[in-house]
Amino acid sequence: EPEVTQTPSHQVTQMGQEVILRCVPISNHLYFYWYRQILGQKVEFLVSFYNNEISEKSEIFDDQFSVERPDGSNFTLKIRSTKLEDSAMYFCASSEGTVQETQYFGPGTRLLVL
Amino acid sequence: GNSVTQMEGPVTLSEEAFLTINCTYTATGYPSLFWYVQYPGEGLQLLLKATKADDKGSNKGFEATYRKETTSFHLEKGSVQVSDSAVYFCALSDQEGFNKFYFGSGTKLNVKP
């Protein structure tokens, strides 16, 4: 069964460093998403991406964040200058369409900013 | 706005007990509703979904009915197993935009033999 994969599974970084989280969505999916879950809190939407551009983003997704689909398979989330409060589990998801569509989630990347 | 509220955990049950995890929602439009499950060390897996009022989603013995009048989507299972131990997330999808999901806070289920 096709699945969404994410790398790395864990990342530890120093405050102020750049990190890139990588995702490989399901191959025939057209819509891509990033969510995050700070420990003990809800899973929160960050951004959606379609046709090589951001379709929607949340207030959390400020200028420090960017997303990219550098080739036909990868979908990346970059945090330019990490803050302590960026420590969270980051989930990538993809879907075939939008209306009533299921999103398929990856296993997540646990980011720890020191 | 859109939001999901689900019961606090952890919920601890003995094997073969009946499970209910409550989920209520508020929505500006007419959302689709989902239950996802997260097993230890794994990602969010779709458990079941319902896309319109009175629809019942079911999978692996779990069921949930989309109740528009009570804005609820409670998860039930008649007889839980130890292997059902996981975190369960209720979610709704925003039909007005690009299918943004809103999640509840998750309910951890522990099933003891």
PDB file of C-alpha atoms in Angstrom:
ATOM      1  CA  GLU A   1       0.000   0.000   0.000  1.00  0.00           C
ATOM      2  CA  PRO A   2       1.408   3.429  -0.905  1.00  0.00           C
ATOM      3  CA  GLU A   3       2.448   5.555   2.025  1.00  0.00           C
ATOM      4  CA  VAL A   4       3.855   8.950   2.852  1.00  0.00           C
ATOM      5  CA  THR A   5       7.441   8.845   4.098  1.00  0.00           C
ATOM      6  CA  GLN A   6       9.376  11.456   6.051  1.00  0.00           C
ATOM      7  CA  THR A   7      13.026  11.976   6.869  1.00  0.00           C
ATOM      8  CA  PRO A   8      14.656  12.309   9.280  1.00  0.00           C
ATOM      9  CA  SER A   9      12.593  10.692  11.999  1.00  0.00           C
ATOM     10  CA  HIS A  10      14.353  12.808  14.632  1.00  0.00           C
ATOM     11  CA  GLN A  11      16.384  15.983  14.377  1.00  0.00           C
ATOM     12  CA  VAL A  12      18.170  17.968  17.053  1.00  0.00           C
ATOM     13  CA  THR A  13      19.381  21.453  16.176  1.00  0.00           C
ATOM     14  CA  GLN A  14      20.684  24.587  17.823  1.00  0.00           C
ATOM     15  CA  MET A  15      18.533  27.694  18.031  1.00  0.00           C
ATOM     16  CA  GLY A  16      19.088  29.904  15.013  1.00  0.00           C
ATOM     17  CA  GLN A  17      20.075  27.054  12.695  1.00  0.00           C
ATOM     18  CA  GLU A  18      18.244  26.170   9.516  1.00  0.00           C
ATOM     19  CA  VAL A  19      16.526  22.824   9.208  1.00  0.00           C
ATOM     20  CA  ILE A  20      14.939  21.079   6.252  1.00  0.00           C
ATOM     21  CA  LEU A  21      12.353  18.405   6.807  1.00  0.00           C
ATOM     22  CA  ARG A  22      11.708  16.073   3.913  1.00  0.00           C
ATOM     23  CA  CYS A  23       8.626  14.230   2.789  1.00  0.00           C
ATOM     24  CA  VAL A  24       7.796  11.929  -0.102  1.00  0.00           C
ATOM     25  CA  PRO A  25       4.028  12.083  -0.700  1.00  0.00           C
ATOM     26  CA  ILE A  26       2.026   9.327  -2.350  1.00  0.00           C
ATOM     27  CA  SER A  27       2.935   9.414  -6.019  1.00  0.00           C
ATOM     28  CA  ASN A  28      -0.428  10.216  -7.659  1.00  0.00           C
ATOM     29  CA  HIS A  29      -1.448  12.798  -5.049  1.00  0.00           C
ATOM     30  CA  LEU A  30      -1.663  16.441  -6.013  1.00  0.00           C
ATOM     31  CA  TYR A  31      -2.207  18.219  -2.690  1.00  0.00           C
ATOM     32  CA  PHE A  32       0.421  18.390   0.037  1.00  0.00           C
ATOM     33  CA  TYR A  33       0.296  19.599   3.612  1.00  0.00           C
ATOM     34  CA  TRP A  34       2.427  20.199   6.660  1.00  0.00           C
ATOM     35  CA  TYR A  35       1.070  20.025  10.203  1.00  0.00           C
ATOM     36  CA  ARG A  36       2.814  20.187  13.528  1.00  0.00           C
ATOM     37  CA  GLN A  37       2.085  18.975  17.031  1.00  0.00           C
ATOM     38  CA  ILE A  38       3.782  20.602  19.972  1.00  0.00           C
ATOM     39  CA  LEU A  39       4.050  18.131  22.839  1.00  0.00           C
ATOM     40  CA  GLY A  40       0.749  17.860  24.663  1.00  0.00           C
ATOM     41  CA  GLN A  41      -1.099  20.098  22.212  1.00  0.00           C
ATOM     42  CA  LYS A  42      -3.324  19.645  19.175  1.00  0.00           C
ATOM     43  CA  VAL A  43      -2.128  18.810  15.695  1.00  0.00           C
ATOM     44  CA  GLU A  44      -2.113  22.192  13.919  1.00  0.00           C
ATOM     45  CA  PHE A  45      -2.273  23.011  10.234  1.00  0.00           C
ATOM     46  CA  LEU A  46       0.729  24.890   8.844  1.00  0.00           C
ATOM     47  CA  VAL A  47       0.416  25.024   5.070  1.00  0.00           C
ATOM     48  CA  SER A  48      -1.141  23.444   2.011  1.00  0.00           C
ATOM     49  CA  PHE A  49       0.532  23.259  -1.400  1.00  0.00           C
ATOM     50  CA  TYR A  50      -0.878  22.612  -4.846  1.00  0.00           C
ATOM     51  CA  ASN A  51       0.412  23.107  -8.362  1.00  0.00           C
ATOM     52  CA  ASN A  52       3.779  24.314  -7.097  1.00  0.00           C
ATOM     53  CA  GLU A  53       2.444  27.071  -4.931  1.00  0.00           C
ATOM     54  CA  ILE A  54       1.089  27.625  -1.459  1.00  0.00           C
ATOM     55  CA  SER A  55      -2.702  27.435  -1.483  1.00  0.00           C
ATOM     56  CA  GLU A  56      -3.278  28.242   2.185  1.00  0.00           C
ATOM     57  CA  LYS A  57      -1.167  28.921   5.247  1.00  0.00           C
ATOM     58  CA  SER A  58      -1.813  29.457   8.917  1.00  0.00           C
ATOM     59  CA  GLU A  59      -0.673  32.282  11.166  1.00  0.00           C
ATOM     60  CA  ILE A  60       2.076  29.994  12.429  1.00  0.00           C
ATOM     61  CA  PHE A  61       3.597  29.808   8.954  1.00  0.00           C
ATOM     62  CA  ASP A  62       5.537  33.061   9.044  1.00  0.00           C
ATOM     63  CA  ASP A  63       8.526  34.243   7.010  1.00  0.00           C
ATOM     64  CA  GLN A  64      10.789  31.773   8.789  1.00  0.00           C
ATOM     65  CA  PHE A  65       8.990  28.891   7.085  1.00  0.00           C
ATOM     66  CA  SER A  66       9.038  27.894   3.444  1.00  0.00           C
ATOM     67  CA  VAL A  67       7.959  24.895   1.431  1.00  0.00           C
ATOM     68  CA  GLU A  68       9.196  23.532  -1.837  1.00  0.00           C
ATOM     69  CA  ARG A  69       8.677  20.674  -4.217  1.00  0.00           C
ATOM     70  CA  PRO A  70      12.186  20.530  -5.678  1.00  0.00           C
ATOM     71  CA  ASP A  71      11.514  17.536  -7.911  1.00  0.00           C
ATOM     72  CA  GLY A  72       8.683  15.205  -8.826  1.00  0.00           C
ATOM     73  CA  SER A  73       8.736  13.291  -5.572  1.00  0.00           C
ATOM     74  CA  ASN A  74       9.980  15.331  -2.612  1.00  0.00           C
ATOM     75  CA  PHE A  75       8.140  17.978  -0.617  1.00  0.00           C
ATOM     76  CA  THR A  76      10.201  19.926   1.903  1.00  0.00           C
ATOM     77  CA  LEU A  77       9.593  22.235   4.834  1.00  0.00           C
ATOM     78  CA  LYS A  78      12.400  24.639   5.668  1.00  0.00           C
ATOM     79  CA  ILE A  79      12.706  26.598   8.884  1.00  0.00           C
ATOM     80  CA  ARG A  80      15.325  29.306   8.316  1.00  0.00           C
ATOM     81  CA  SER A  81      16.254  30.250  11.858  1.00  0.00           C
ATOM     82  CA  THR A  82      14.836  27.851  14.389  1.00  0.00           C
ATOM     83  CA  LYS A  83      13.445  28.977  17.720  1.00  0.00           C
ATOM     84  CA  LEU A  84      12.945  26.971  20.882  1.00  0.00           C
ATOM     85  CA  GLU A  85       9.201  27.059  20.307  1.00  0.00           C
ATOM     86  CA  ASP A  86       9.606  25.292  16.938  1.00  0.00           C
ATOM     87  CA  SER A  87      10.287  22.070  18.842  1.00  0.00           C
ATOM     88  CA  ALA A  88       7.455  19.774  17.795  1.00  0.00           C
ATOM     89  CA  MET A  89       6.479  16.760  15.763  1.00  0.00           C
ATOM     90  CA  TYR A  90       6.030  17.758  12.118  1.00  0.00           C
ATOM     91  CA  PHE A  91       3.684  15.713   9.952  1.00  0.00           C
ATOM     92  CA  CYS A  92       3.522  15.737   6.187  1.00  0.00           C
ATOM     93  CA  ALA A  93       0.298  14.699   4.460  1.00  0.00           C
ATOM     94  CA  SER A  94      -0.983  14.317   0.919  1.00  0.00           C
ATOM     95  CA  SER A  95      -4.326  13.816  -0.789  1.00  0.00           C
ATOM     96  CA  GLU A  96      -5.619  13.174  -4.305  1.00  0.00           C
ATOM     97  CA  GLY A  97      -8.096  16.014  -4.213  1.00  0.00           C
ATOM     98  CA  THR A  98      -9.707  18.331  -1.749  1.00  0.00           C
ATOM     99  CA  VAL A  99     -13.464  17.931  -1.387  1.00  0.00           C
ATOM    100  CA  GLN A 100     -14.176  15.181   1.154  1.00  0.00           C
ATOM    101  CA  GLU A 101     -10.745  13.730   0.523  1.00  0.00           C
ATOM    102  CA  THR A 102      -8.783  11.735   3.045  1.00  0.00           C
ATOM    103  CA  GLN A 103      -5.340  13.034   3.859  1.00  0.00           C
ATOM    104  CA  TYR A 104      -2.631  10.418   4.250  1.00  0.00           C
ATOM    105  CA  PHE A 105      -0.035  11.219   6.868  1.00  0.00           C
ATOM    106  CA  GLY A 106       3.598  10.351   7.236  1.00  0.00           C
ATOM    107  CA  PRO A 107       5.158   9.082  10.482  1.00  0.00           C
ATOM    108  CA  GLY A 108       6.425  12.518  11.423  1.00  0.00           C
ATOM    109  CA  THR A 109       9.751  14.181  12.178  1.00  0.00           C
ATOM    110  CA  ARG A 110      10.422  15.023  15.789  1.00  0.00           C
ATOM    111  CA  LEU A 111      12.337  18.308  15.887  1.00  0.00           C
ATOM    112  CA  LEU A 112      14.097  19.424  19.034  1.00  0.00           C
ATOM    113  CA  VAL A 113      15.583  22.925  19.130  1.00  0.00           C
ATOM    114  CA  LEU A 114      18.135  23.535  21.883  1.00  0.00           C
TER     115      LEU A 114
ATOM    116  CA  GLY B   1     -14.784  29.073  13.152  1.00  0.00           C
ATOM    117  CA  ASN B   2     -13.880  25.396  12.958  1.00  0.00           C
ATOM    118  CA  SER B   3     -12.784  23.353  15.957  1.00  0.00           C
ATOM    119  CA  VAL B   4     -12.889  19.850  17.384  1.00  0.00           C
ATOM    120  CA  THR B   5     -13.211  18.863  21.009  1.00  0.00           C
ATOM    121  CA  GLN B   6     -12.629  15.337  22.195  1.00  0.00           C
ATOM    122  CA  MET B   7     -12.608  13.743  25.583  1.00  0.00           C
ATOM    123  CA  GLU B   8      -9.497  13.896  27.683  1.00  0.00           C
ATOM    124  CA  GLY B   9      -7.502  10.767  28.212  1.00  0.00           C
ATOM    125  CA  PRO B  10      -6.011   8.479  29.011  1.00  0.00           C
ATOM    126  CA  VAL B  11      -8.816   5.968  28.836  1.00  0.00           C
ATOM    127  CA  THR B  12      -7.963   2.619  30.402  1.00  0.00           C
ATOM    128  CA  LEU B  13     -10.129  -0.404  29.661  1.00  0.00           C
ATOM    129  CA  SER B  14      -9.944  -4.133  30.089  1.00  0.00           C
ATOM    130  CA  GLU B  15      -9.908  -6.346  27.019  1.00  0.00           C
ATOM    131  CA  GLU B  16     -13.396  -6.937  25.555  1.00  0.00           C
ATOM    132  CA  ALA B  17     -14.819  -3.814  27.197  1.00  0.00           C
ATOM    133  CA  PHE B  18     -16.997  -1.342  25.293  1.00  0.00           C
ATOM    134  CA  LEU B  19     -15.271   1.812  24.085  1.00  0.00           C
ATOM    135  CA  THR B  20     -16.684   5.270  23.522  1.00  0.00           C
ATOM    136  CA  ILE B  21     -14.510   8.295  22.776  1.00  0.00           C
ATOM    137  CA  ASN B  22     -16.549  11.459  22.517  1.00  0.00           C
ATOM    138  CA  CYS B  23     -15.955  14.029  19.804  1.00  0.00           C
ATOM    139  CA  THR B  24     -17.901  17.205  19.126  1.00  0.00           C
ATOM    140  CA  TYR B  25     -17.220  19.867  16.564  1.00  0.00           C
ATOM    141  CA  THR B  26     -18.058  23.379  15.466  1.00  0.00           C
ATOM    142  CA  ALA B  27     -17.920  24.246  11.797  1.00  0.00           C
ATOM    143  CA  THR B  28     -18.779  27.184   9.596  1.00  0.00           C
ATOM    144  CA  GLY B  29     -19.573  24.986   6.620  1.00  0.00           C
ATOM    145  CA  TYR B  30     -20.486  21.345   6.078  1.00  0.00           C
ATOM    146  CA  PRO B  31     -17.364  19.405   6.976  1.00  0.00           C
ATOM    147  CA  SER B  32     -16.298  15.828   6.487  1.00  0.00           C
ATOM    148  CA  LEU B  33     -15.386  14.068   9.727  1.00  0.00           C
ATOM    149  CA  PHE B  34     -12.559  11.635  10.387  1.00  0.00           C
ATOM    150  CA  TRP B  35     -11.033   9.465  13.051  1.00  0.00           C
ATOM    151  CA  TYR B  36      -7.304   8.840  12.845  1.00  0.00           C
ATOM    152  CA  VAL B  37      -5.277   6.474  15.009  1.00  0.00           C
ATOM    153  CA  GLN B  38      -1.632   6.762  15.971  1.00  0.00           C
ATOM    154  CA  TYR B  39       0.124   3.642  17.189  1.00  0.00           C
ATOM    155  CA  PRO B  40       3.356   4.104  19.157  1.00  0.00           C
ATOM    156  CA  GLY B  41       6.176   5.283  16.907  1.00  0.00           C
ATOM    157  CA  GLU B  42       3.977   5.570  13.843  1.00  0.00           C
ATOM    158  CA  GLY B  43       2.142   8.278  11.913  1.00  0.00           C
ATOM    159  CA  LEU B  44      -1.552   9.119  11.773  1.00  0.00           C
ATOM    160  CA  GLN B  45      -3.544   6.400  10.053  1.00  0.00           C
ATOM    161  CA  LEU B  46      -7.082   6.887   8.829  1.00  0.00           C
ATOM    162  CA  LEU B  47      -9.462   4.761  10.850  1.00  0.00           C
ATOM    163  CA  LEU B  48     -12.794   5.850   9.384  1.00  0.00           C
ATOM    164  CA  LYS B  49     -14.608   8.818   7.870  1.00  0.00           C
ATOM    165  CA  ALA B  50     -18.066  10.183   7.184  1.00  0.00           C
ATOM    166  CA  THR B  51     -18.889  12.887   4.688  1.00  0.00           C
ATOM    167  CA  LYS B  52     -22.515  13.768   5.361  1.00  0.00           C
ATOM    168  CA  ALA B  53     -25.105  13.776   8.112  1.00  0.00           C
ATOM    169  CA  ASP B  54     -26.250  10.347   9.366  1.00  0.00           C
ATOM    170  CA  ASP B  55     -23.396   8.591   7.534  1.00  0.00           C
ATOM    171  CA  LYS B  56     -21.763   5.869   9.592  1.00  0.00           C
ATOM    172  CA  GLY B  57     -18.068   5.241   9.107  1.00  0.00           C
ATOM    173  CA  SER B  58     -16.748   1.853  10.161  1.00  0.00           C
ATOM    174  CA  ASN B  59     -13.490  -0.069  10.105  1.00  0.00           C
ATOM    175  CA  LYS B  60     -11.868  -2.841  12.169  1.00  0.00           C
ATOM    176  CA  GLY B  61     -14.903  -3.005  14.472  1.00  0.00           C
ATOM    177  CA  PHE B  62     -14.864   0.750  15.145  1.00  0.00           C
ATOM    178  CA  GLU B  63     -17.876   2.887  14.225  1.00  0.00           C
ATOM    179  CA  ALA B  64     -18.814   6.547  14.308  1.00  0.00           C
ATOM    180  CA  THR B  65     -21.970   8.282  13.099  1.00  0.00           C
ATOM    181  CA  TYR B  66     -22.056  11.856  11.777  1.00  0.00           C
ATOM    182  CA  ARG B  67     -24.698  13.583  13.919  1.00  0.00           C
ATOM    183  CA  LYS B  68     -25.387  17.056  12.589  1.00  0.00           C
ATOM    184  CA  GLU B  69     -28.088  17.821  15.156  1.00  0.00           C
ATOM    185  CA  THR B  70     -25.688  17.249  18.069  1.00  0.00           C
ATOM    186  CA  THR B  71     -22.514  18.180  16.112  1.00  0.00           C
ATOM    187  CA  SER B  72     -20.921  14.943  17.244  1.00  0.00           C
ATOM    188  CA  PHE B  73     -18.902  12.059  15.825  1.00  0.00           C
ATOM    189  CA  HIS B  74     -18.335   9.707  18.748  1.00  0.00           C
ATOM    190  CA  LEU B  75     -16.083   6.693  18.223  1.00  0.00           C
ATOM    191  CA  GLU B  76     -17.315   3.311  19.491  1.00  0.00           C
ATOM    192  CA  LYS B  77     -16.157  -0.263  19.547  1.00  0.00           C
ATOM    193  CA  GLY B  78     -18.030  -3.121  21.104  1.00  0.00           C
ATOM    194  CA  SER B  79     -15.062  -5.163  22.311  1.00  0.00           C
ATOM    195  CA  VAL B  80     -11.588  -3.666  22.494  1.00  0.00           C
ATOM    196  CA  GLN B  81      -8.369  -5.625  22.194  1.00  0.00           C
ATOM    197  CA  VAL B  82      -4.916  -4.964  23.608  1.00  0.00           C
ATOM    198  CA  SER B  83      -3.796  -4.175  20.047  1.00  0.00           C
ATOM    199  CA  ASP B  84      -6.225  -1.204  19.986  1.00  0.00           C
ATOM    200  CA  SER B  85      -4.004   0.647  22.457  1.00  0.00           C
ATOM    201  CA  ALA B  86      -3.106   3.884  20.664  1.00  0.00           C
ATOM    202  CA  VAL B  87      -3.925   7.586  20.480  1.00  0.00           C
ATOM    203  CA  TYR B  88      -7.164   8.421  18.648  1.00  0.00           C
ATOM    204  CA  PHE B  89      -7.697  11.769  16.927  1.00  0.00           C
ATOM    205  CA  CYS B  90     -10.984  13.203  15.763  1.00  0.00           C
ATOM    206  CA  ALA B  91     -10.712  15.651  12.850  1.00  0.00           C
ATOM    207  CA  LEU B  92     -12.805  17.691  10.470  1.00  0.00           C
ATOM    208  CA  SER B  93     -11.913  18.949   7.040  1.00  0.00           C
ATOM    209  CA  ASP B  94     -12.592  22.468   5.925  1.00  0.00           C
ATOM    210  CA  GLN B  95     -14.689  22.194   2.787  1.00  0.00           C
ATOM    211  CA  GLU B  96     -14.399  25.903   2.062  1.00  0.00           C
ATOM    212  CA  GLY B  97     -10.696  25.962   1.448  1.00  0.00           C
ATOM    213  CA  PHE B  98      -8.068  23.481   0.397  1.00  0.00           C
ATOM    214  CA  ASN B  99      -9.222  20.764   2.741  1.00  0.00           C
ATOM    215  CA  LYS B 100      -7.390  22.035   5.811  1.00  0.00           C
ATOM    216  CA  PHE B 101      -7.877  19.626   8.708  1.00  0.00           C
ATOM    217  CA  TYR B 102      -8.736  20.619  12.265  1.00  0.00           C
ATOM    218  CA  PHE B 103      -7.798  18.071  14.907  1.00  0.00           C
ATOM    219  CA  GLY B 104      -8.907  17.343  18.410  1.00  0.00           C
ATOM    220  CA  SER B 105      -6.289  16.973  21.105  1.00  0.00           C
ATOM    221  CA  GLY B 106      -6.173  13.173  20.890  1.00  0.00           C
ATOM    222  CA  THR B 107      -7.312  10.540  23.359  1.00  0.00           C
ATOM    223  CA  LYS B 108      -4.900   7.886  24.521  1.00  0.00           C
ATOM    224  CA  LEU B 109      -6.462   4.443  24.926  1.00  0.00           C
ATOM    225  CA  ASN B 110      -4.806   1.784  27.064  1.00  0.00           C
ATOM    226  CA  VAL B 111      -6.296  -1.689  26.894  1.00  0.00           C
ATOM    227  CA  LYS B 112      -5.186  -4.145  29.563  1.00  0.00           C
ATOM    228  CA  PRO B 113      -5.300  -7.924  29.142  1.00  0.00           C
TER     229      PRO B 113
END
